[in-house]
Tab-separated table of C-alpha atoms and ligand atoms in Angstrom:
chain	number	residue	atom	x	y	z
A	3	UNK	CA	65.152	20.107	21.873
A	4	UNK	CA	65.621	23.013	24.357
A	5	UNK	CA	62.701	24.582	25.692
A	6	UNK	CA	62.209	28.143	27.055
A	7	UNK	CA	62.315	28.287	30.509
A	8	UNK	CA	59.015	29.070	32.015
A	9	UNK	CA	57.853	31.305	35.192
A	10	UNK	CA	54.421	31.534	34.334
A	11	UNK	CA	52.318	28.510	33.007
A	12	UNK	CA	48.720	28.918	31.952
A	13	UNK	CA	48.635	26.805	29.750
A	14	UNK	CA	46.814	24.564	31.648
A	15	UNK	CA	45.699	23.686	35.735
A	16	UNK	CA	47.324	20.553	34.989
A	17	UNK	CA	50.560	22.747	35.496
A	18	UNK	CA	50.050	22.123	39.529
A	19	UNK	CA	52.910	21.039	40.866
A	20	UNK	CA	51.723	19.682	44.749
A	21	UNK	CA	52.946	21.768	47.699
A	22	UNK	CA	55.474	21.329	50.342
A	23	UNK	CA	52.310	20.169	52.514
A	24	UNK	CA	50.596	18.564	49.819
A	25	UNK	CA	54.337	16.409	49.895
A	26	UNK	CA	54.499	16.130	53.478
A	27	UNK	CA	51.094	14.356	53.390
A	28	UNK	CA	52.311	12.232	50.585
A	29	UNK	CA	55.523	10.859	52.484
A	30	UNK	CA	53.126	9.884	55.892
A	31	UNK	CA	50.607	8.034	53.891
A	32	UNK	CA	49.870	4.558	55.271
A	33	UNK	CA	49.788	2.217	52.060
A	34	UNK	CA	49.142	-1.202	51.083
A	35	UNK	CA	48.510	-3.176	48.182
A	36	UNK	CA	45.573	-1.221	45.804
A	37	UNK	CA	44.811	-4.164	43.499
A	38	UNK	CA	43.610	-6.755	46.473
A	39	UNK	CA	41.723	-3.620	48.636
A	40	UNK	CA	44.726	-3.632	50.926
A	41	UNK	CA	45.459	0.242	50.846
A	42	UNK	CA	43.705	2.353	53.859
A	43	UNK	CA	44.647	5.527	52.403
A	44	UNK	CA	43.333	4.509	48.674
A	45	UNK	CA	39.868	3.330	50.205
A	46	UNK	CA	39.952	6.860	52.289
A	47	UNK	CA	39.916	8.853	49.242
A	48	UNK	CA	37.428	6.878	47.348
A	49	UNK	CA	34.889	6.969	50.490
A	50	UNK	CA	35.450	10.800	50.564
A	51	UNK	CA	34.898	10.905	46.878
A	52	UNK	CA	32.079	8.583	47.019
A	53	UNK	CA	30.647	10.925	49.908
A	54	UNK	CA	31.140	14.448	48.148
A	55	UNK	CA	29.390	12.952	45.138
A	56	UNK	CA	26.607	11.063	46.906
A	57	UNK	CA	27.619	7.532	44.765
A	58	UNK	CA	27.349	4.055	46.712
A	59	UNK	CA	31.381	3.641	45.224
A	60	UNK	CA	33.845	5.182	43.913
A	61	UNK	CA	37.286	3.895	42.234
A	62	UNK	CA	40.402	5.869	42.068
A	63	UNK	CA	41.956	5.898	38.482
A	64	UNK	CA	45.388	7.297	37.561
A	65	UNK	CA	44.197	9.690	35.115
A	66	UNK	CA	40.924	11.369	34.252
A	67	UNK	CA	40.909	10.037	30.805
A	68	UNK	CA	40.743	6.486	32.313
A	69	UNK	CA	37.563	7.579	34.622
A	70	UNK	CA	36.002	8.665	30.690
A	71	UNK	CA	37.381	5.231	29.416
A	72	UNK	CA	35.845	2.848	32.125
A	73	UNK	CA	32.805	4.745	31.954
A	74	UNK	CA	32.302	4.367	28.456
A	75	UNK	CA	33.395	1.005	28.268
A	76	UNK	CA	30.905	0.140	31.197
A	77	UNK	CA	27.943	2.069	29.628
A	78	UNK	CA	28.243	1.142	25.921
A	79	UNK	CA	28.644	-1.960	24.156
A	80	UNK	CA	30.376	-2.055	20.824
A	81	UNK	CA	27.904	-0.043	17.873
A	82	UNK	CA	26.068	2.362	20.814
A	83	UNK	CA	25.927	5.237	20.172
A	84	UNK	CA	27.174	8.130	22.630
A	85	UNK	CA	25.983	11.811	22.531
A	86	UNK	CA	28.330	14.620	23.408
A	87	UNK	CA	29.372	18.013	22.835
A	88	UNK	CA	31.120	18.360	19.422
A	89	UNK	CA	34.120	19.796	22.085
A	90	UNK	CA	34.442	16.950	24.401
A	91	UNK	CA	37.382	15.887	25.533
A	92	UNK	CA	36.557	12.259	25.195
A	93	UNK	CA	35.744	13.374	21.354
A	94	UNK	CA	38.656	15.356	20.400
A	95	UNK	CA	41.271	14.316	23.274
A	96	UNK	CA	41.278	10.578	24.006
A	97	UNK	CA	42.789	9.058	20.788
A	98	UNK	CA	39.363	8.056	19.320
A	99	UNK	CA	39.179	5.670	22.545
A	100	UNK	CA	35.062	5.704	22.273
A	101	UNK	CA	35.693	3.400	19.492
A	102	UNK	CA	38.619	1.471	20.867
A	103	UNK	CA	37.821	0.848	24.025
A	104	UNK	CA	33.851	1.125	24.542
A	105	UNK	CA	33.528	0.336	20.470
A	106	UNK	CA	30.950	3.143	20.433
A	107	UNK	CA	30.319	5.653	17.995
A	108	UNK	CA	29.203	9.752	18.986
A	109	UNK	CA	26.767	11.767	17.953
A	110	UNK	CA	27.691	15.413	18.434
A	111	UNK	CA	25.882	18.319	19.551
A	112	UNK	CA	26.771	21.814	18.464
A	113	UNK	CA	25.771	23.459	21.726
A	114	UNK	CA	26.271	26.724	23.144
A	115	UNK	CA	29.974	26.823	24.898
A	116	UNK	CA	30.084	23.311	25.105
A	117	UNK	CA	26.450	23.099	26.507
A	118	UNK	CA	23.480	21.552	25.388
A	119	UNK	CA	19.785	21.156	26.278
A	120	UNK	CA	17.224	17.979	26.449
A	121	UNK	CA	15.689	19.178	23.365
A	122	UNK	CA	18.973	19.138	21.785
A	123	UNK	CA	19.349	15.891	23.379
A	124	UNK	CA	16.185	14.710	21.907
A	125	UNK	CA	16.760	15.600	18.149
A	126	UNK	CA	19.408	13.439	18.212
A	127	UNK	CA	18.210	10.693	19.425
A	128	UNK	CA	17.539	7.444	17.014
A	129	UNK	CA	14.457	6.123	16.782
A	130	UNK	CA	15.014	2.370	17.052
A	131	UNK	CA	14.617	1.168	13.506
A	132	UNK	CA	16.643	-1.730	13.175
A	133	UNK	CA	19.583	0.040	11.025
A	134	UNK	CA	20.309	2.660	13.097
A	135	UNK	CA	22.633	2.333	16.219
A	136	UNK	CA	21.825	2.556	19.890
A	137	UNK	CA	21.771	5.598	21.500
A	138	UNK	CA	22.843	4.727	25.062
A	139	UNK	CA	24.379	7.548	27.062
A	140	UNK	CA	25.211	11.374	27.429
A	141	UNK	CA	27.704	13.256	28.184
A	142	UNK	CA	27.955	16.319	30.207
A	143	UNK	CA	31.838	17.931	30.751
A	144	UNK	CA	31.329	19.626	33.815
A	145	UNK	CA	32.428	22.862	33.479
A	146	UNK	CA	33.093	22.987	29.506
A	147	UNK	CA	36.760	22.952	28.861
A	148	UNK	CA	37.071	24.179	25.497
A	149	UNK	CA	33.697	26.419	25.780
A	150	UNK	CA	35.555	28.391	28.287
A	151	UNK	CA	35.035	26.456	31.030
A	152	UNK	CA	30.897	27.407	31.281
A	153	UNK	CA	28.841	26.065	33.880
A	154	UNK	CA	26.121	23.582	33.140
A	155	UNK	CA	23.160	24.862	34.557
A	156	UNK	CA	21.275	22.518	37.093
A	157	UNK	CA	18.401	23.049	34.357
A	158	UNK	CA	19.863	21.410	31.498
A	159	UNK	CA	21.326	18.665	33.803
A	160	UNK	CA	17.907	17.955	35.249
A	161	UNK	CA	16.267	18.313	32.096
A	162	UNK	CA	18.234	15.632	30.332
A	163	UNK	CA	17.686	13.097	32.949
A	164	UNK	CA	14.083	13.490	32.654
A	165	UNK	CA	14.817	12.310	28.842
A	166	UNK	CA	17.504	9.791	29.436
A	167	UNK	CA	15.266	8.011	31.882
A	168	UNK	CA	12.289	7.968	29.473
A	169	UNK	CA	14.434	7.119	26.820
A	170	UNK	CA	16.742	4.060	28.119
A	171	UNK	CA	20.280	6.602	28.078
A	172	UNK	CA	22.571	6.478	30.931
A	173	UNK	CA	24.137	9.653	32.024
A	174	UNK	CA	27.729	10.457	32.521
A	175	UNK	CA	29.578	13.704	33.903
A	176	UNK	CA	33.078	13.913	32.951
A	177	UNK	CA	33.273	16.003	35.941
A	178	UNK	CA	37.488	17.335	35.316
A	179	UNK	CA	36.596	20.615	36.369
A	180	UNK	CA	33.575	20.149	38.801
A	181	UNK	CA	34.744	21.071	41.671
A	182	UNK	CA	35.206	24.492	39.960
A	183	UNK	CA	31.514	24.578	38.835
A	184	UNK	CA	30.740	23.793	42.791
A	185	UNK	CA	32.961	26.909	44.032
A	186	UNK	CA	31.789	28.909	41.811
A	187	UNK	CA	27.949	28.156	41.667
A	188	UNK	CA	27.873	27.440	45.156
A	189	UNK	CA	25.808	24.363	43.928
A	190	UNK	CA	27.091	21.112	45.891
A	191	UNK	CA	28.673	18.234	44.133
A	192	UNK	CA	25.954	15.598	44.808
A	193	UNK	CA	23.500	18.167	43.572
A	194	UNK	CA	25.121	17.795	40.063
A	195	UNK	CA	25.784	14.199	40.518
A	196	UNK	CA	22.149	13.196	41.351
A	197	UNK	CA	21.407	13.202	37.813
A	198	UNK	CA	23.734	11.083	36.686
A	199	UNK	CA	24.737	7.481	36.842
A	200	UNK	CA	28.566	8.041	37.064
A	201	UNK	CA	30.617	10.860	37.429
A	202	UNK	CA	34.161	11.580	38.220
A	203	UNK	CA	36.562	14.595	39.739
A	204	UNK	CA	39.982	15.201	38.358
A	205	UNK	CA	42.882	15.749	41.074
A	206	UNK	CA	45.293	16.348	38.972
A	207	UNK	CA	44.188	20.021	37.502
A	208	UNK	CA	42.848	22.807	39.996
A	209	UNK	CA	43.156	20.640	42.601
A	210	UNK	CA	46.986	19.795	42.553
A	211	UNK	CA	47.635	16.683	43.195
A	212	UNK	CA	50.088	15.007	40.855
A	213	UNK	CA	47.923	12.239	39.725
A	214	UNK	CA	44.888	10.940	40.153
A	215	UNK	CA	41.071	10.876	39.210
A	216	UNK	CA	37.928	9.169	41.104
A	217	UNK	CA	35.059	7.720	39.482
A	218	UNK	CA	31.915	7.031	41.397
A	219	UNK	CA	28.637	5.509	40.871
A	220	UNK	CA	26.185	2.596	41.820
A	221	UNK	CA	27.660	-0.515	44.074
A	222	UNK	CA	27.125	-2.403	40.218
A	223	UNK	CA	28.951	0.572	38.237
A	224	UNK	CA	32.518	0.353	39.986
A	225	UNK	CA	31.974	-3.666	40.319
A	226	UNK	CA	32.107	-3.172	36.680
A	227	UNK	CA	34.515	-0.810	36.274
A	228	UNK	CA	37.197	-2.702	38.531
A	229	UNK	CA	37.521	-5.105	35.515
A	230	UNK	CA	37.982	-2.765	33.150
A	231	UNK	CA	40.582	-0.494	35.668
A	232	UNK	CA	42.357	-4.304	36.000
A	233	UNK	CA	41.673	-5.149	31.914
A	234	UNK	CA	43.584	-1.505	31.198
A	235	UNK	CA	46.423	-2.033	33.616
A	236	UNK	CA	45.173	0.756	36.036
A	237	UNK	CA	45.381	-1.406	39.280
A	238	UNK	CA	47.876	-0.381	41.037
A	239	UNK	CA	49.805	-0.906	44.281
A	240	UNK	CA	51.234	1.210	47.237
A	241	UNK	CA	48.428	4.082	45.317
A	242	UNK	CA	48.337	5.496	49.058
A	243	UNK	CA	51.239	7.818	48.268
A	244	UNK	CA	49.105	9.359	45.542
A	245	UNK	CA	45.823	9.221	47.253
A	246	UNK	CA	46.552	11.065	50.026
A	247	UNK	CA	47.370	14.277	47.838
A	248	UNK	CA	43.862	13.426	47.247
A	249	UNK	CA	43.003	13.608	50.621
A	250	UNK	CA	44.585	16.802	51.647
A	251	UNK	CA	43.014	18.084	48.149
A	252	UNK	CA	39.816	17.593	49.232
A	253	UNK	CA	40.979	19.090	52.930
A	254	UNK	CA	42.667	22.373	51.217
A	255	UNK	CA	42.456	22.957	47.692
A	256	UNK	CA	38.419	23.430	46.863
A	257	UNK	CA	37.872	26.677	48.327
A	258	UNK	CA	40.588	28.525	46.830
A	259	UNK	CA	39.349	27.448	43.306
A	260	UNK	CA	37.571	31.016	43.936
A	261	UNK	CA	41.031	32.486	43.556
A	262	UNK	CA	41.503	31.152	40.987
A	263	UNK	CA	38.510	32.398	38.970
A	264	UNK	CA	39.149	35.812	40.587
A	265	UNK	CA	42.038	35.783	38.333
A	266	UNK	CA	40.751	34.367	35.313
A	267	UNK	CA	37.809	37.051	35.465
A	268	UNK	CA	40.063	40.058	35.896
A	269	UNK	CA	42.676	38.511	33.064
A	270	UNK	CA	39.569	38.345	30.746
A	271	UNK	CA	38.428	41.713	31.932
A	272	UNK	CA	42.085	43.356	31.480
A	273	UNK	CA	42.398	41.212	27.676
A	274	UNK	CA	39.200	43.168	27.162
A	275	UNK	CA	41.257	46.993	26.989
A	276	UNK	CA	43.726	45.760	24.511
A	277	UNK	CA	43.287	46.303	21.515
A	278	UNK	CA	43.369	44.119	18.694
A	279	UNK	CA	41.954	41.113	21.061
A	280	UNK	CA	38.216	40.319	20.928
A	281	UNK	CA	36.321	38.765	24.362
A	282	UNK	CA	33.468	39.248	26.403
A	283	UNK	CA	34.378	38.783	29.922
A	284	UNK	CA	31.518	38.155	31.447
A	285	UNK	CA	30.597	34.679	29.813
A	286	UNK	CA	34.235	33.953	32.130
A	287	UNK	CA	32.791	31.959	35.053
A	288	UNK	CA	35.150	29.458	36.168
A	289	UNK	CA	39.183	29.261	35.297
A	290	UNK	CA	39.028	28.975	31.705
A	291	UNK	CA	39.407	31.928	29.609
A	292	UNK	CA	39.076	31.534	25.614
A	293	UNK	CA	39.765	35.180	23.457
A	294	UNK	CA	40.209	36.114	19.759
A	295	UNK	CA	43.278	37.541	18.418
A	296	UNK	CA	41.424	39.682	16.037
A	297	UNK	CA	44.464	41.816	14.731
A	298	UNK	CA	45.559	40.865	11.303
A	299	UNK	CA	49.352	41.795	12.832
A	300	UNK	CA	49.393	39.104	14.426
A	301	UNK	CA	48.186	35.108	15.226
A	302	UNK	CA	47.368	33.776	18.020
A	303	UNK	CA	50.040	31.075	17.507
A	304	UNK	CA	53.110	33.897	16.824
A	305	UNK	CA	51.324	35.628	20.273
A	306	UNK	CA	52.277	32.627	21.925
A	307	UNK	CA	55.861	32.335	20.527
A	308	UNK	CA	56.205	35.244	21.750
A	309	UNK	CA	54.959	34.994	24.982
A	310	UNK	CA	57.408	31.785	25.249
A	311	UNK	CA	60.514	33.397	24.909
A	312	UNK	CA	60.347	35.696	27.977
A	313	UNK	CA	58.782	32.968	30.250
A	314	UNK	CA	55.125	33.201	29.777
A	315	UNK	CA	52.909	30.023	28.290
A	316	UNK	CA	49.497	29.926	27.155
A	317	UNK	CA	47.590	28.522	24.724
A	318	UNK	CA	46.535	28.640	20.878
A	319	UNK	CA	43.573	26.917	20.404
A	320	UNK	CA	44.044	27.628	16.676
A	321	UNK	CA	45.703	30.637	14.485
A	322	UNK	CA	42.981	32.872	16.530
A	323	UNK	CA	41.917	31.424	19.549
A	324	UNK	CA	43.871	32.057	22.922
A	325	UNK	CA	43.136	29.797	25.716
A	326	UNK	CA	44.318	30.653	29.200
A	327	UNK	CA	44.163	28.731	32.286
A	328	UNK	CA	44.470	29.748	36.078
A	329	UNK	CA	45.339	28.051	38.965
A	330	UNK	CA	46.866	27.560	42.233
A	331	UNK	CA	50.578	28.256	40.885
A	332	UNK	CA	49.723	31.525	39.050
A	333	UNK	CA	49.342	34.661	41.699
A	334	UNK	CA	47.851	37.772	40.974
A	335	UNK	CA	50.926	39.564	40.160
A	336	UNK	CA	51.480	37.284	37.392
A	337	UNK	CA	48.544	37.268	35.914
A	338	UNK	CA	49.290	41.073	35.522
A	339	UNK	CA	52.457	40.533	34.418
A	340	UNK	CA	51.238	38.242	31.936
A	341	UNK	CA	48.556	40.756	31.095
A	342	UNK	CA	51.183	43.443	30.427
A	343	UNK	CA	52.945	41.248	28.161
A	344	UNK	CA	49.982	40.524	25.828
A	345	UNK	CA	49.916	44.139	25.438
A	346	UNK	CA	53.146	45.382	25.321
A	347	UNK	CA	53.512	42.433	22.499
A	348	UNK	CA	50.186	43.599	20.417
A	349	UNK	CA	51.111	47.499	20.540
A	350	UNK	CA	54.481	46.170	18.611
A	351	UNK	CA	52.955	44.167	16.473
B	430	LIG	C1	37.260	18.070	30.349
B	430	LIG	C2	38.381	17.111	30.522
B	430	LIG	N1	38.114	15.802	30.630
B	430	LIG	C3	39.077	14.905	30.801
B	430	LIG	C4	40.396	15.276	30.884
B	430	LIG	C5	41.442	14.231	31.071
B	430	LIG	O1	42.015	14.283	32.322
B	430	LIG	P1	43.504	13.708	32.594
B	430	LIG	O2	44.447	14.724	32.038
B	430	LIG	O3	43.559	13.583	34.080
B	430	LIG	O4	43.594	12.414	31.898
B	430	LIG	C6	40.737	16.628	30.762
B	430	LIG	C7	42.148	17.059	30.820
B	430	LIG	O5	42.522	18.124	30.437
B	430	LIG	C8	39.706	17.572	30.575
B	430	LIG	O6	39.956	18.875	30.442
């Protein structure tokens, strides 16, 4: 099937594509053999990771879901039960793998853009009669994805240890878009992390590498998790190529996250003047910017089509919902070109 061409992609960060430098870095990486501890560069990035995170370890994983996988599968046995955001990703976006590969079940949590509290926490805990399952960990998405990418406030975080200790839960931070929450919060990655027993960063969305996530915890976590990265067929071999984008992620790419949610901010604010769309810019904090196509001219899903054809992509979350994504390959000038679009295509409609 042909596709439109596109010139301007937020659809998602994961649209990166890494950088002449970013590639230069790649082709001098020293490399060796991943799967027997043999790659320098590999066990670079993971001490870096391990560092920024304040974890004893940290494994590197070819994909972000995997880091959710592993942790799950290391944290739950088969009929725990796991409590999330009704949004999750590892709810709605990992093919039901809770069940498959952890055998877990999840509780969900209608919270507030994709956050919860430890009260909320608490009511859903089980109470340990015999029938019911186990509930044995939490998960925080760090920032929200699909509530706009929000910021979990240090509060909450701390909070819901305070529970999960008293109440035998582990904590996990699927942590795709922390480094995000970090720019923007000016709140340090280990600061998050403290709280929770593993956690992981994505490199392969704002960060733009083209593969690539770390998971850290305890010494005993990623001693566990190596079997399961192994079990899944996630060991790999010269990985060195791929970690040091890593590297020179970590070197280059944080900072200028604040770019990016320079952008998303004035998109949201500029989506705010046309009419027929419905969103309140200031709950924009990171990248992530969710609006209603109110107008009954229109869906959000024809928007889109539209938007296609003369090189633009975004999102439909559903027939109303927008979702729009910045990042290190969208400029200013097309974020008002995309902008311009919207409206031009809502004054027609
Ligand atoms: C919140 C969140 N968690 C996990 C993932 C999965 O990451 P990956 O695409 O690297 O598998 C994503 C990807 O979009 C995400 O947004």
């Amino acid at each position: 099937m042909k596709k439109n061409r596109i010139d301007i992609d937020l659809f998602s960060d994961t649209k990166t594509r890494p950088s002449q430098e970013m590639r230069e870095h790649i082709f001098r990486a020293e490399v060796g053999d991943e799967q027997s501890d043999e790659d320098p560069t590999t066990i670079e990035l993971c001490d870096r990771v391990a560092g920024l995170l304040g974890k004893e370890r940290a494994l590197f994983l070819p994909s972000g879901t995997m880091c959710n996988q592993i942790a799950l599968a290391v944290h739950c046995g088969p009929g725990d039960e796991v409590i999330a955001d009704e949004t999750a990703h590892i709810i709605n976006f990992e093919v039901g793998g809770v069940a498959s590969t952890a055998g877990a079940m999840v509780r969900t949590i209608k919270g507030e853009n994709g956050i919860f509290t430890a009260a909320d926490v608490e009511g859903s805990l089980r109470h340990g009669f015999r029938h019911m399952p186990k509930s044995r960990l939490v998960v925080i998405e760090q920032t929200s994805n699909l509530g706009g990418g929000t910021i979990w406030p240090i509060r909450n975080i701390e909070e819901i240890e305070v529970l999960a200790r008293s109440s035998g839960l582990g904590i996990h931070m699927d942590g795709a878009r922390l480094m995000n929450a970090v720019v923007a919060s000016q709140i340090s990655a280990s600061d998050y992390a403290k709280y929770t027993d593993s956690v992981w960063i994505d490199l392969s969305k704002g960060l733009g590498c083209p593969i690539g996530g770390v998971l850290a915890g305890s010494h005993e976590f990623i001693e566990k998790s190596w079997l399961w990265k192994q079990r899944l067929g996630g060991s790999m071999r010269q990985s060195g190529m791929m970690a040091a984008a890593g590297i020179f992620a970590l070197d280059n790419n944080i900072e200028r996250l604040e770019d990016d949610h320079k952008n998303a901010r004035s998109f949201a604010k500029k989506l705010s003047e046309i009419k027929g769309i419905e969103i309140n810019p200031s709950l924009v904090e990171t990248n992530i910017v969710i609006c209603k196509v109110v107008s009954k001219k229109i869906s959000a899903k024809e928007l889109v089509t539209k938007l296609s054809k003369i090189g633009i992509r975004i999102g439909a979350l559903t027939e109303r919902e927008l979702r729009i994504v910045t990042h290190l390959d969208v400029n200013e000038k097309q974020i008002e070109k995309a902008v311009e679009a919207i409206s031009k295509i809502m004054l027609t409609a």
